[in-house]
Short mmCIF file of C-alpha atoms in Angstrom, two decimals:
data_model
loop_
_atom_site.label_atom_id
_atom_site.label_comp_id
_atom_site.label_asym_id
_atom_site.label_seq_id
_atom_site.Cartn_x
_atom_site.Cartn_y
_atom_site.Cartn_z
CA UNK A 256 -1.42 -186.13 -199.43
CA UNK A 257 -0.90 -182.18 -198.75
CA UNK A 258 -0.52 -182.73 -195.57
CA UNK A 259 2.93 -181.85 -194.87
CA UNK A 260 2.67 -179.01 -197.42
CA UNK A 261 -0.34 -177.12 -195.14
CA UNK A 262 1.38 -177.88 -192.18
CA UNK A 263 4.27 -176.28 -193.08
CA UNK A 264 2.73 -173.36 -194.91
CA UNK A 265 0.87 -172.34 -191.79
CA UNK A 266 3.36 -172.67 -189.58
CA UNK A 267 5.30 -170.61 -191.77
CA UNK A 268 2.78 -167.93 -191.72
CA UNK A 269 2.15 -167.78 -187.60
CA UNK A 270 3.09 -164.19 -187.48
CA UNK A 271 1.58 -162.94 -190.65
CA UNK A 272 -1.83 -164.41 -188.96
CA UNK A 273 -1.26 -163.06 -185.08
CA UNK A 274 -0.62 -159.16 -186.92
CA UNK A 275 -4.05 -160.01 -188.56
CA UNK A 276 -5.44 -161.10 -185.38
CA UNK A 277 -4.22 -158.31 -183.67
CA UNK A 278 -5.45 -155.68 -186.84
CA UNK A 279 -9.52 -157.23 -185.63
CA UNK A 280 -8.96 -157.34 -182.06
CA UNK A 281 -7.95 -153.46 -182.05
CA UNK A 282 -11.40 -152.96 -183.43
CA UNK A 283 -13.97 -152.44 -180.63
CA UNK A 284 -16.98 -154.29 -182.21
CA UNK A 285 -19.35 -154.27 -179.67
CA UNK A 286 -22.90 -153.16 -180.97
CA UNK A 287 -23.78 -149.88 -180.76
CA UNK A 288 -26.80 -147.57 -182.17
CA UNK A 289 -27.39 -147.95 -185.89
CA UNK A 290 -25.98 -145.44 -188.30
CA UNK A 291 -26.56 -144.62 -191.88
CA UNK A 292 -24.50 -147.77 -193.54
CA UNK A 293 -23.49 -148.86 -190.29
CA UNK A 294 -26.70 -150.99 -188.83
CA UNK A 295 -25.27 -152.18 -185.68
CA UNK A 296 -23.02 -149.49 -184.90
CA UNK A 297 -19.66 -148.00 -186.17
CA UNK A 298 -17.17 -151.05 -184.67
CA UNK A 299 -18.67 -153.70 -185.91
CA UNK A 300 -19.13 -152.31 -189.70
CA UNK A 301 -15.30 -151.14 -189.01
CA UNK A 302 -14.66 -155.07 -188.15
CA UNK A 303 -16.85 -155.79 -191.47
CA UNK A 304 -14.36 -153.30 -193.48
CA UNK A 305 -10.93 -154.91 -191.78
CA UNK A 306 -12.37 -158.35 -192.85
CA UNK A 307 -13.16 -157.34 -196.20
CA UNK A 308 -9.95 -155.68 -197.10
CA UNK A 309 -8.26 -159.18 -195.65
CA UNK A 310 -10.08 -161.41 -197.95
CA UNK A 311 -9.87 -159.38 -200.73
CA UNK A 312 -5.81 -159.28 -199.75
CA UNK A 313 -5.59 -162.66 -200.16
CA UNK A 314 -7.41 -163.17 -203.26
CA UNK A 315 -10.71 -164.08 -202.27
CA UNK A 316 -14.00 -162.81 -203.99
CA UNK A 317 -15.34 -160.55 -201.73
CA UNK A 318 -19.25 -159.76 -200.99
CA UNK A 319 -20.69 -157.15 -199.00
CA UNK A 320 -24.26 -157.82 -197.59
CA UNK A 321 -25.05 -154.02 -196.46
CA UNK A 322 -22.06 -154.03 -193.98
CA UNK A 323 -23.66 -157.02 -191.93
CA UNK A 324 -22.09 -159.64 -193.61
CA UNK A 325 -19.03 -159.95 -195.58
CA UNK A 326 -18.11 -162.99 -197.10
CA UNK A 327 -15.20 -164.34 -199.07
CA UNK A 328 -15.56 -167.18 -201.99
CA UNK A 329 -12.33 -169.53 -202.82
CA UNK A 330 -13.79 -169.88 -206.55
CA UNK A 331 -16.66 -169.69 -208.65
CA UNK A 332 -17.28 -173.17 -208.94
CA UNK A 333 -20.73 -175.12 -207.27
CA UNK A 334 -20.66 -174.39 -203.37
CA UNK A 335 -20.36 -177.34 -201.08
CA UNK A 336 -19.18 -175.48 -198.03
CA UNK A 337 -20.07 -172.61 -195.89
CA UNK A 338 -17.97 -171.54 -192.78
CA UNK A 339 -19.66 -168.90 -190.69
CA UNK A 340 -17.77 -166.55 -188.28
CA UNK A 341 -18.18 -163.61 -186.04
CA UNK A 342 -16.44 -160.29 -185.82
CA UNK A 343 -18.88 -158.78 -182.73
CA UNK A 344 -17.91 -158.95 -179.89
CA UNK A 345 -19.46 -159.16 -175.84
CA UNK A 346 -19.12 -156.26 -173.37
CA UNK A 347 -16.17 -155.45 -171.39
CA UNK A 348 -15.26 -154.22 -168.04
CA UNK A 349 -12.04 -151.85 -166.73
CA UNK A 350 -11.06 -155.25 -164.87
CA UNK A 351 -8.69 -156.94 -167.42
CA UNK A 352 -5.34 -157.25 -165.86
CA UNK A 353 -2.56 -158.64 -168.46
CA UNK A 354 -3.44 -155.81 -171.27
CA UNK A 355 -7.18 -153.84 -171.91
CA UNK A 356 -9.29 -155.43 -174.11
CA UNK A 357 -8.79 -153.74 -177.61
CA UNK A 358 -5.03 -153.86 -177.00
CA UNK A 359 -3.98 -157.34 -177.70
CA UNK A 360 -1.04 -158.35 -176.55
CA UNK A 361 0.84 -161.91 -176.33
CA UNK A 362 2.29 -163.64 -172.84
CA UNK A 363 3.29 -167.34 -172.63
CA UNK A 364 2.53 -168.39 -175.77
CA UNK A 365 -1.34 -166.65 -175.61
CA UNK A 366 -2.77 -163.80 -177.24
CA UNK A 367 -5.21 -161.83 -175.45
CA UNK A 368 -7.66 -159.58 -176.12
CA UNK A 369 -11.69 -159.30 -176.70
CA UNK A 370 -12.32 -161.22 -179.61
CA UNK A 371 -9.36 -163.97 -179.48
CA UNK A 372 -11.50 -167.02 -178.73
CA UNK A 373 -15.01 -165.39 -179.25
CA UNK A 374 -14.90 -165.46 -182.50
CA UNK A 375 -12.26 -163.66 -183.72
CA UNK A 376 -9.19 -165.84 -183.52
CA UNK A 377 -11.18 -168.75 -185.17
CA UNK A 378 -11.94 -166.50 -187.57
CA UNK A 379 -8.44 -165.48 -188.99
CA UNK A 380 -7.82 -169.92 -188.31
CA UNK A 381 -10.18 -170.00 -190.79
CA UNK A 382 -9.24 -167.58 -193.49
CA UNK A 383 -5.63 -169.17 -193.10
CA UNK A 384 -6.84 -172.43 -193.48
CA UNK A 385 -8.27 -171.06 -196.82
CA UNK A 386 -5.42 -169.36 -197.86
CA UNK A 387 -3.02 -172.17 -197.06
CA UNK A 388 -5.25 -173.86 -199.95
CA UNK A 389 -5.05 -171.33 -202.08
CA UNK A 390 -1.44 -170.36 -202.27
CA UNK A 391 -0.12 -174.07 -202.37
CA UNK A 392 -2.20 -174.18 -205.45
CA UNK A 393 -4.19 -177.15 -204.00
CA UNK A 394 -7.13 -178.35 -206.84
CA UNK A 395 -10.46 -178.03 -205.47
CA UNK A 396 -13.33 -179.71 -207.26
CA UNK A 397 -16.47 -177.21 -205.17
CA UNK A 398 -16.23 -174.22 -203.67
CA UNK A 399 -16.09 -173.09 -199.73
CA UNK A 400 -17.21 -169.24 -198.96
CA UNK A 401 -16.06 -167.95 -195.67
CA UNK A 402 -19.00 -166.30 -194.27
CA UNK A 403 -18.11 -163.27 -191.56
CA UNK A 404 -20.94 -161.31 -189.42
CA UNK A 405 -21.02 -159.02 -187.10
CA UNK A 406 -24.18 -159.24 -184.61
CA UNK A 407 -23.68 -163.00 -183.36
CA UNK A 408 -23.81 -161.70 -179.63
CA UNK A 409 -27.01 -159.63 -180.22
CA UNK A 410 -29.66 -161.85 -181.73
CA UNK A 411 -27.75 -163.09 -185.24
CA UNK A 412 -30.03 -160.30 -186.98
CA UNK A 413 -26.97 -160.33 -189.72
CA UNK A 414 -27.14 -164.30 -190.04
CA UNK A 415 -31.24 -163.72 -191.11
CA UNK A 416 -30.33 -161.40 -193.56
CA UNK A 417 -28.30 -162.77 -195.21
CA UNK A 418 -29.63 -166.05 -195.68
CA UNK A 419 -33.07 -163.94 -196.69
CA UNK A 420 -30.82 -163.65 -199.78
CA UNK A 421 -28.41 -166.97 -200.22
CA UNK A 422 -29.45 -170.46 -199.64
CA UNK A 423 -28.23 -172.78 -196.86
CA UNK A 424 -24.59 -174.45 -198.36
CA UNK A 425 -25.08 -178.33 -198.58
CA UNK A 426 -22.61 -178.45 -195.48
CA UNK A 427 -21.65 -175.64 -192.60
CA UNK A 428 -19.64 -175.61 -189.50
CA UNK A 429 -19.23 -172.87 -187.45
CA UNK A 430 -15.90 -172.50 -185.65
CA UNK A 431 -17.24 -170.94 -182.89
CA UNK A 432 -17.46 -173.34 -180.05
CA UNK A 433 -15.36 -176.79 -178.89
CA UNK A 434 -13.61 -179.35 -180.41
CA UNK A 435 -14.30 -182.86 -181.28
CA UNK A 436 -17.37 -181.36 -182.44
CA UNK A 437 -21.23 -180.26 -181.90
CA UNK A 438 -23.97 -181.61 -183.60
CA UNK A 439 -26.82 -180.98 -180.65
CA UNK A 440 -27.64 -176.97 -179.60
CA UNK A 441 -30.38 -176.81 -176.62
CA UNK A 442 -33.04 -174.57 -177.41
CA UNK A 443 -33.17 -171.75 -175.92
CA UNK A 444 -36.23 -169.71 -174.26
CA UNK A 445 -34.92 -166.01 -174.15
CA UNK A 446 -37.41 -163.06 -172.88
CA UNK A 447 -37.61 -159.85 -171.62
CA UNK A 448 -40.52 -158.77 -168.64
CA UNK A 449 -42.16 -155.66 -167.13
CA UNK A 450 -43.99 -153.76 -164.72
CA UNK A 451 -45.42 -150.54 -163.61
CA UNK A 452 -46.81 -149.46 -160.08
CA UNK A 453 -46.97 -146.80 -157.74
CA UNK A 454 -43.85 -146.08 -155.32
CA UNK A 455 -45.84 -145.26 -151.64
CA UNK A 456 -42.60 -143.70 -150.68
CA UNK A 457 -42.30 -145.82 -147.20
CA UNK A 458 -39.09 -146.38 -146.15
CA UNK A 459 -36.91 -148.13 -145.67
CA UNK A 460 -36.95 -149.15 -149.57
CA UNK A 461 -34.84 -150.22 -152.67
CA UNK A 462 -34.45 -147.30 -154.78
CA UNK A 463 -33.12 -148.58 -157.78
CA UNK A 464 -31.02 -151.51 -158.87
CA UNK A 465 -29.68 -152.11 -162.20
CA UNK A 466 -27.39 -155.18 -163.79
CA UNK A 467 -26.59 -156.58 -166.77
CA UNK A 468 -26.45 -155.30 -170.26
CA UNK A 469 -26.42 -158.61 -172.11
CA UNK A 470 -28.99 -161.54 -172.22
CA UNK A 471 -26.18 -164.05 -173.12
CA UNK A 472 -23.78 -163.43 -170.03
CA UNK A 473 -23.97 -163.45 -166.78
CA UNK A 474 -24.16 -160.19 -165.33
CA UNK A 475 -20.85 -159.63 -163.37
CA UNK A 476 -21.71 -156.46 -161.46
CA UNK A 477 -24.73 -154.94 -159.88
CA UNK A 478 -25.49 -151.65 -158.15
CA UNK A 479 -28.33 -150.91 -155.61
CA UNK A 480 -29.45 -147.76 -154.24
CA UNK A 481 -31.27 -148.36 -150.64
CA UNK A 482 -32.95 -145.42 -148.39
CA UNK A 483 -33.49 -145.86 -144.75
CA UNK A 484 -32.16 -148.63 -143.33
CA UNK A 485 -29.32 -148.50 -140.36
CA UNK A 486 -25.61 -148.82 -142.05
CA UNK A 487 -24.53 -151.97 -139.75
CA UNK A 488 -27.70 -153.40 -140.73
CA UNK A 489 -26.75 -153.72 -144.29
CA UNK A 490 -23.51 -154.90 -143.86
CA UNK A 491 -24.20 -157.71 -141.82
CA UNK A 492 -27.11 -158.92 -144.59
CA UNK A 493 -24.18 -158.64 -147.24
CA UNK A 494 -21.61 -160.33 -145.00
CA UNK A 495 -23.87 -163.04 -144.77
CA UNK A 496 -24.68 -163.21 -148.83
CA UNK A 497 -21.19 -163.30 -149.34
CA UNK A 498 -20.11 -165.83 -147.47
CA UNK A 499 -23.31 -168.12 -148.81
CA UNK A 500 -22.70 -167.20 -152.19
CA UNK A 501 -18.90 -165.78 -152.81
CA UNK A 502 -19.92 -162.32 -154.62
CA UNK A 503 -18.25 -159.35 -153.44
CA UNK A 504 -20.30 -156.29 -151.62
CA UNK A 505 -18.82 -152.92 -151.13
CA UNK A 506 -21.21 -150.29 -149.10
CA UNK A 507 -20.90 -147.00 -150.32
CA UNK A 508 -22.75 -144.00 -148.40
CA UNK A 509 -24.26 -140.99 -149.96
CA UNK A 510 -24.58 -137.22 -148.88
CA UNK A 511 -28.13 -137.96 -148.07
CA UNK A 512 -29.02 -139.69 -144.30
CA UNK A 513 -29.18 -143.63 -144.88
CA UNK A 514 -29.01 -143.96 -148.66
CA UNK A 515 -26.17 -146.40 -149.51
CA UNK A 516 -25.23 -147.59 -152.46
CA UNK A 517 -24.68 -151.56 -152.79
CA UNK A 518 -21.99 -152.10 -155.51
CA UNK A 519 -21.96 -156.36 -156.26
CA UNK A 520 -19.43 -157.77 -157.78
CA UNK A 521 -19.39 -161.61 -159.17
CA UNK A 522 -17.92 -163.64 -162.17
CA UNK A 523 -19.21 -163.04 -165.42
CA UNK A 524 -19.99 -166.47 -167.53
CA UNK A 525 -21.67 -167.33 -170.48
CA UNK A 526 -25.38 -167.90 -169.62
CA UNK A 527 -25.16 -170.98 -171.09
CA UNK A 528 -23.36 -172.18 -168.70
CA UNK A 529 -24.70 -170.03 -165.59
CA UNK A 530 -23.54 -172.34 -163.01
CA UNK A 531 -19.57 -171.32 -163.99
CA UNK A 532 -20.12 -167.54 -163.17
CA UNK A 533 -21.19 -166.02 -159.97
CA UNK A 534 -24.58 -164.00 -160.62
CA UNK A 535 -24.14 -160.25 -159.29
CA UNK A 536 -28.00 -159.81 -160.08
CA UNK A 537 -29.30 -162.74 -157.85
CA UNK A 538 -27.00 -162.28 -155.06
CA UNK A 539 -27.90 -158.80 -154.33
CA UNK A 540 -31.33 -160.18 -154.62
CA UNK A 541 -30.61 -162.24 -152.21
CA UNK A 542 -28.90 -159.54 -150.12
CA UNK A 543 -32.02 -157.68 -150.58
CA UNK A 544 -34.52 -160.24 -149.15
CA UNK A 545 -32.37 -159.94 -146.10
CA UNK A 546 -33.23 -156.70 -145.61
CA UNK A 547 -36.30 -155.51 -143.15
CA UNK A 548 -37.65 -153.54 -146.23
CA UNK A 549 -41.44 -152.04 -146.40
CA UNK A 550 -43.80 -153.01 -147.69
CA UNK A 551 -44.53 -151.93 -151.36
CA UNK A 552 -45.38 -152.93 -154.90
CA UNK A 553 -41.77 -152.47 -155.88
CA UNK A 554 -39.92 -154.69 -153.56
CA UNK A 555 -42.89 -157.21 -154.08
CA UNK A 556 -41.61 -157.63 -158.16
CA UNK A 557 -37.99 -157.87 -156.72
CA UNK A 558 -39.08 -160.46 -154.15
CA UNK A 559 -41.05 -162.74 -156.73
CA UNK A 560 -37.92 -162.40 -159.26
CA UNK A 561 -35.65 -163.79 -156.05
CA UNK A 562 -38.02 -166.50 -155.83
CA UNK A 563 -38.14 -167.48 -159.33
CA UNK A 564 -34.50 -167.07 -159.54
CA UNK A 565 -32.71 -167.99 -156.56
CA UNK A 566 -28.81 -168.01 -156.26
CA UNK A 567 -28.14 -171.24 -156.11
CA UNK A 568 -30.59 -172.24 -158.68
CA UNK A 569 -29.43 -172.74 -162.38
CA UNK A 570 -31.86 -175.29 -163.76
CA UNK A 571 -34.84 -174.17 -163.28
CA UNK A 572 -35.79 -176.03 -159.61
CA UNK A 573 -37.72 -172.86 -158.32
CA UNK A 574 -39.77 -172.52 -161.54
CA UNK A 575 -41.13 -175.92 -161.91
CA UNK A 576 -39.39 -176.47 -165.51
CA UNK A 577 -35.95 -178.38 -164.20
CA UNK A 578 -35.45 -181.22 -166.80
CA UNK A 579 -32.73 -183.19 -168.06
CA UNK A 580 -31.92 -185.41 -170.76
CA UNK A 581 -29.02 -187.67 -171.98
CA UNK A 582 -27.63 -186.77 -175.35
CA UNK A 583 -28.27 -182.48 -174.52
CA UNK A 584 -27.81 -182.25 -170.44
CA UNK A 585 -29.93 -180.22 -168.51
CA UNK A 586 -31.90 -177.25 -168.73
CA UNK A 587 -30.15 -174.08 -167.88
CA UNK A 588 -31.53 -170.73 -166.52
CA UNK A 589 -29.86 -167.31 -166.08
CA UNK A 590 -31.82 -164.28 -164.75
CA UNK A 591 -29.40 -161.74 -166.67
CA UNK A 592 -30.55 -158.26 -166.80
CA UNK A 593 -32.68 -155.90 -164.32
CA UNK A 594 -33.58 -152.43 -164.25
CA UNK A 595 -35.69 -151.32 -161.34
CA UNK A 596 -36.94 -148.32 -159.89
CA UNK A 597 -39.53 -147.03 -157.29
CA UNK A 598 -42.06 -147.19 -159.76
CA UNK A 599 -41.24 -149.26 -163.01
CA UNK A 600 -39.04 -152.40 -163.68
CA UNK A 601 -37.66 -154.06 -166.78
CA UNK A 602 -35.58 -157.31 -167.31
CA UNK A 603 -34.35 -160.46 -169.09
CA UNK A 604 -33.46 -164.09 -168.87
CA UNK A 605 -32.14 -166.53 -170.49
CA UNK A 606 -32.54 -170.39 -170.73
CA UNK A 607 -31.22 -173.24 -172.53
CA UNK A 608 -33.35 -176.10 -173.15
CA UNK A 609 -32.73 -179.74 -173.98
CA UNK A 610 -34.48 -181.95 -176.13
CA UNK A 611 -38.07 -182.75 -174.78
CA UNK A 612 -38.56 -179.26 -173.63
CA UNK A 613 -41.69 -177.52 -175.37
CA UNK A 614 -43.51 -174.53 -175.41
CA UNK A 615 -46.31 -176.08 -173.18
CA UNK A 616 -44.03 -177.84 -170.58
CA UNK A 617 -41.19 -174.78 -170.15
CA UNK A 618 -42.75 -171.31 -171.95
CA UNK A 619 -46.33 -171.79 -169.85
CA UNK A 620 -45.17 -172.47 -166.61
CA UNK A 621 -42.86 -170.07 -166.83
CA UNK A 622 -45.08 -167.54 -168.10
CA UNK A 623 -47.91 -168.53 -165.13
CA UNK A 624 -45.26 -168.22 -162.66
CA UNK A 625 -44.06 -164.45 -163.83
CA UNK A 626 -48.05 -163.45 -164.28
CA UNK A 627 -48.35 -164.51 -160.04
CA UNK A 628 -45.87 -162.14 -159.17
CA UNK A 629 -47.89 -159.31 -161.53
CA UNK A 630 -44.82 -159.50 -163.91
CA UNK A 631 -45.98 -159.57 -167.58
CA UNK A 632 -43.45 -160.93 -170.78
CA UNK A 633 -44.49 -159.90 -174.19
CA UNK A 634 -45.08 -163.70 -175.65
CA UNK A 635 -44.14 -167.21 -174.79
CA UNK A 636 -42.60 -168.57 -177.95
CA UNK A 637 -39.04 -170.92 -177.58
CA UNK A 638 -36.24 -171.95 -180.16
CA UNK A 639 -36.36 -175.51 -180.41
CA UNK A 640 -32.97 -177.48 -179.72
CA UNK A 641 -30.83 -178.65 -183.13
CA UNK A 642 -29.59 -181.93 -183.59
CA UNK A 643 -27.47 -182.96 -186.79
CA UNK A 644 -27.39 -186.78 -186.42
CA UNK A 645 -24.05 -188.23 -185.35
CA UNK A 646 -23.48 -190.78 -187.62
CA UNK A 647 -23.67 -188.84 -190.79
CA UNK A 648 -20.73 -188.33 -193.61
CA UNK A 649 -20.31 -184.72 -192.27
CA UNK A 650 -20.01 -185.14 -188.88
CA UNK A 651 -17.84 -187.77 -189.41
CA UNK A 652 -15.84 -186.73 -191.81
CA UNK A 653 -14.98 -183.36 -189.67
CA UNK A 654 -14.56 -185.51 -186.32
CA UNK A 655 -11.90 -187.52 -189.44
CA UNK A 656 -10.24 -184.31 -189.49
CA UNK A 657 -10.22 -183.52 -185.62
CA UNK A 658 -8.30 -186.76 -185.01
CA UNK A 659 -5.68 -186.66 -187.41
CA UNK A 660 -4.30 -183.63 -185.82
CA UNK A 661 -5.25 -184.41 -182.03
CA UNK A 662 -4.93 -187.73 -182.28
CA UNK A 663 -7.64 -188.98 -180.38
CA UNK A 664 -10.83 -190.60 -180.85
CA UNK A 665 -13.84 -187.81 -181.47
CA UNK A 666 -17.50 -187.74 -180.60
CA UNK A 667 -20.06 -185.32 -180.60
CA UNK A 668 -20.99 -183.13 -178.29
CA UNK A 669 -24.42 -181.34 -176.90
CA UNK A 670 -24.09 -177.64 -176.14
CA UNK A 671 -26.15 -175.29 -174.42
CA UNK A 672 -24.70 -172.53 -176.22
CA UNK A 673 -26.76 -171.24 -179.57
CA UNK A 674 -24.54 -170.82 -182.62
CA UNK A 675 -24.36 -169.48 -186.25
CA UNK A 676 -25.84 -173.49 -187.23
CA UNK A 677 -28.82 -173.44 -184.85
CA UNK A 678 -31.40 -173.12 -187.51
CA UNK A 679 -29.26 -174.62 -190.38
CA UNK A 680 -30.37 -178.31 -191.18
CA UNK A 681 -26.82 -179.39 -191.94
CA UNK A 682 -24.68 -176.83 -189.69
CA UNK A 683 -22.20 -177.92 -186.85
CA UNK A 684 -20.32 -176.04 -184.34
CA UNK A 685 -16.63 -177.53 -185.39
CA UNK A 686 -13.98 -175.88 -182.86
CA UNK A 687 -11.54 -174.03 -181.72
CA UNK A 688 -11.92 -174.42 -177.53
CA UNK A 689 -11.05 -177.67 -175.99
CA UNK A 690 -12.35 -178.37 -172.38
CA UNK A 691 -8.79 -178.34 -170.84
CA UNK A 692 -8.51 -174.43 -171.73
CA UNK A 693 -10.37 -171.55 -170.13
CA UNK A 694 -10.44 -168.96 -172.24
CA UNK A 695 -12.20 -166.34 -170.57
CA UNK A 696 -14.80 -166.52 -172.80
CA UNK A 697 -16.96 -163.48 -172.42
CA UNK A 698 -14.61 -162.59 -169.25
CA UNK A 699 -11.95 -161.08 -168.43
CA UNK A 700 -8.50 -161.39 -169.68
CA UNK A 701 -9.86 -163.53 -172.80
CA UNK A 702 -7.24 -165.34 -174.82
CA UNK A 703 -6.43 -167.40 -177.28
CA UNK A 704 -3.34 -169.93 -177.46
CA UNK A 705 -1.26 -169.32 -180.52
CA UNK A 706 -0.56 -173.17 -181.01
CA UNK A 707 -4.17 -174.28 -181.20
CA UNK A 708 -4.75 -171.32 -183.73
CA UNK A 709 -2.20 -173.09 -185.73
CA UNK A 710 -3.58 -176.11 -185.15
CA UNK A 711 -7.48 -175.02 -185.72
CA UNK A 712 -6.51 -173.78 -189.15
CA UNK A 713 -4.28 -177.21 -190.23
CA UNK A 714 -7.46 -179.16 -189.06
CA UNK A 715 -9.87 -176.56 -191.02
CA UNK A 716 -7.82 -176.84 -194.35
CA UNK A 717 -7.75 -180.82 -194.00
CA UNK A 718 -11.78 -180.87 -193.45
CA UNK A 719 -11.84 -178.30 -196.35
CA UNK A 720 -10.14 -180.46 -198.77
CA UNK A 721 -11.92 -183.61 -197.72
CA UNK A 722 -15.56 -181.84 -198.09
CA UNK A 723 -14.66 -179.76 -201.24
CA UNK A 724 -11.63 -181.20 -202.79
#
């Protein structure tokens, strides 16, 4: 019936919603250390404050939850309808090539910038699609709140607090992952490891080595300090790893006799979906294991984490936990941070786990298999996978919504990826990406394409209207 009308409207308002995009993206909302008001760092509560002053711009009422949350209510009437968003965002490198990451800029019909796809563009799709509603004068019979946080990328810390104050909405989505739609989330077994020993300062020896900075990516670079080995003898070990595995190796030598530095570069991914990026951390692993090292407690841990986590090795195999099952895929593993020294070493992984995975058949194992190599994690515990079944009125009423505007058939999807909905007993992950776009998702050079923005806030306003109106 108001079809035509939202259509219209939004299309109308394309540039008005690219400045806003633009007005987050500028923001650099990675987190940082806490500050008085600010609790994950001064971008994201300056991403909270943008937000806020949009909603309240276009007439929404406006809530801050202790600069964590902000959210944004179309009316005081009974809530049927939560949409949660993020306005964190991942780390970036000096690598971006068509504009830097807090500068967005549009080419070819594509904005880029950190944030576009992840999760600010679907964001602002969002607060259109609301809008749209709003200004058309459009009668709603319940209400939708748009729900915006800011430490998605960093545990969802904001998500538990505020729902330690408001109650789950009758019906969520989350536009923070793919169309048609995703009603299964693996589970996802997430941990962090240590060690201490004594360095018996034989040479040759690994020095340090240190990659990664979050859990939920794969680490793209690496760097490796190595003492007494013979230069040619290094670079015919990395040579060899990068022709077996692809990643880049650059040998840099020191002032000091024989200490080189072993700079790896690979493909960052998200670690859901390890097997798309090329692990820095692993292959210089594997680099190291080529090495005529001594003997030591050190290189020992680094050894047993290269057997655990081979290269090639994204499901598990090594560990004795691969698994697979129809409706959620396979089990996923990504060995994504590492600090080492002579003496101490720290790190984390990350897995996603499908349905029939279980604390006793994945955590133990694991757990057994980290204690033989005199590695010890801090507990065992795992995040069971979410399922909201596929044949219910939601998911098929948003799917209703998805092919009216695509114009093809919808089913739901299984994701490895953990979103806003992953503990919510009615939450989906309902768009924006569609398989036949890379985004650079947590890469380099992330974008968004202007026409599916469009298009992700017509399809939002039409699900809107059919859950709420």
């Amino acid at each position: 019936m108001y079809r035509e009308k939202i259509d219209a409207y939004i299309d109308s308002k394309q540039d008005e919603m690219i400045a806003d995009l633009m007005t987050l993206v500028k923001i650099d909302s990675q987190r940082t250390q806490p500050k008085e008001g600010m609790p994950y760092g001064e971008g994201p509560a300056k991403a909270i404050a943008a937000a806020e002053e949009l909603l309240e711009k276009y007439g929404f009422a406006v809530k801050n939850y202790d600069n964590r949350v902000v959210t944004g209510d179309f009316s005081d009437q009974e809530k049927a309808l939560d949409i949660l968003a993020h306005l964190d965002v991942v780390p970036v490198t000096k690598d971006w090539t068509v504009t830097q990451p807090f500068e967005p800029k549009i080419v070819d019909g594509r904005i880029y910038g950190r944030g576009t796809a992840d999760d600010k563009g679907p964001a602002i799709a969002v607060l259109y699609a609301m809008r749209a509603i709003k200004e058309l004068g459009i009668p709603m019979k319940k209400n939708v709140r748009i729900v915006l946080g800011s430490d998605e990328e960093c545990g969802s810390s904001d998500l538990a607090y505020y729902y330690g104050i408001e109650e789950e909405a009758p019906y969520t989505f989350t536009p923070d992952a793919d169309f048609p739609l995703i009603n299964i989330e693996k589970g996802r077994f997430s941990k962090g490891f240590s060690a201490q020993y004594e360095d018996n300062g034989v040479l040759p020896k690994v020095v340090s080595l240190k990659s990664g900075s979050k859990v939920n990516v794969v680490p793209q670079t690496a760097e490796a300090v190595v003492a007494g080995l013979e230069k040619e003898v290094l670079e015919e070990a990395a040579a060899r790893t990068e022709a077996s595995t692809g990643v880049k190796f650059v040998i840099e030598e020191a002032s000091e006799e024989k200490v080189f530095t072993i700079h790896t570069r690979g493909q960052a991914a998200h670690a859901s979906t390890p097997q798309e990026g090329k692990n820095a951390l692993t292959a210089t692993l594997q680099l190291l294991s080529e090495l005529p090292m001594a003997a030591s407690e050190g290189y020992s841990r680094l050894m047993g984490l290269h057997q655990m986590f081979p290269y090639s090795d994204t499901e598990g195999e090594a560990l004795g936990i691969k698994r697979s099952e129809p409706q959620s895929g396979a089990l996923t593993t990504c060995f994504s941070v590492l600090n080492y020294s002579s003496e101490k070493v720290s790190g984390e992984f990350d897995m996603r786990l499908p349905i029939g995975c279980t604390k006793e058949n994945t955590a133990k194992p694991v757990e057994a298999a980290f204690a033989a190599h005199k590695l010890e994690m801090a507990d065992v515990n795992i995040s069971e996978p979410h399922c909201v079944p596929g044949d219910s009125w939601f998911v098929k009423t948003l799917l209703g919504s998805y092919e009216r505007y695509f114009g093809t058939k919808g089913e739901p999807l299984s994701t490895g990826g953990g979103t806003y909905v992953h503990h919510l007993k009615r939450g989906v992950a309902f768009g924006c990406m569609t398989p036949d776009v890379d985004n650079h998702m947590h890469g380099d050079d992330e974008f968004m394409v202007i026409e599916r923005l469009l298009t992700s806030a017509k399809i939002f306003a039409d699900a809107i209207l059919k859950i709420c109106g």
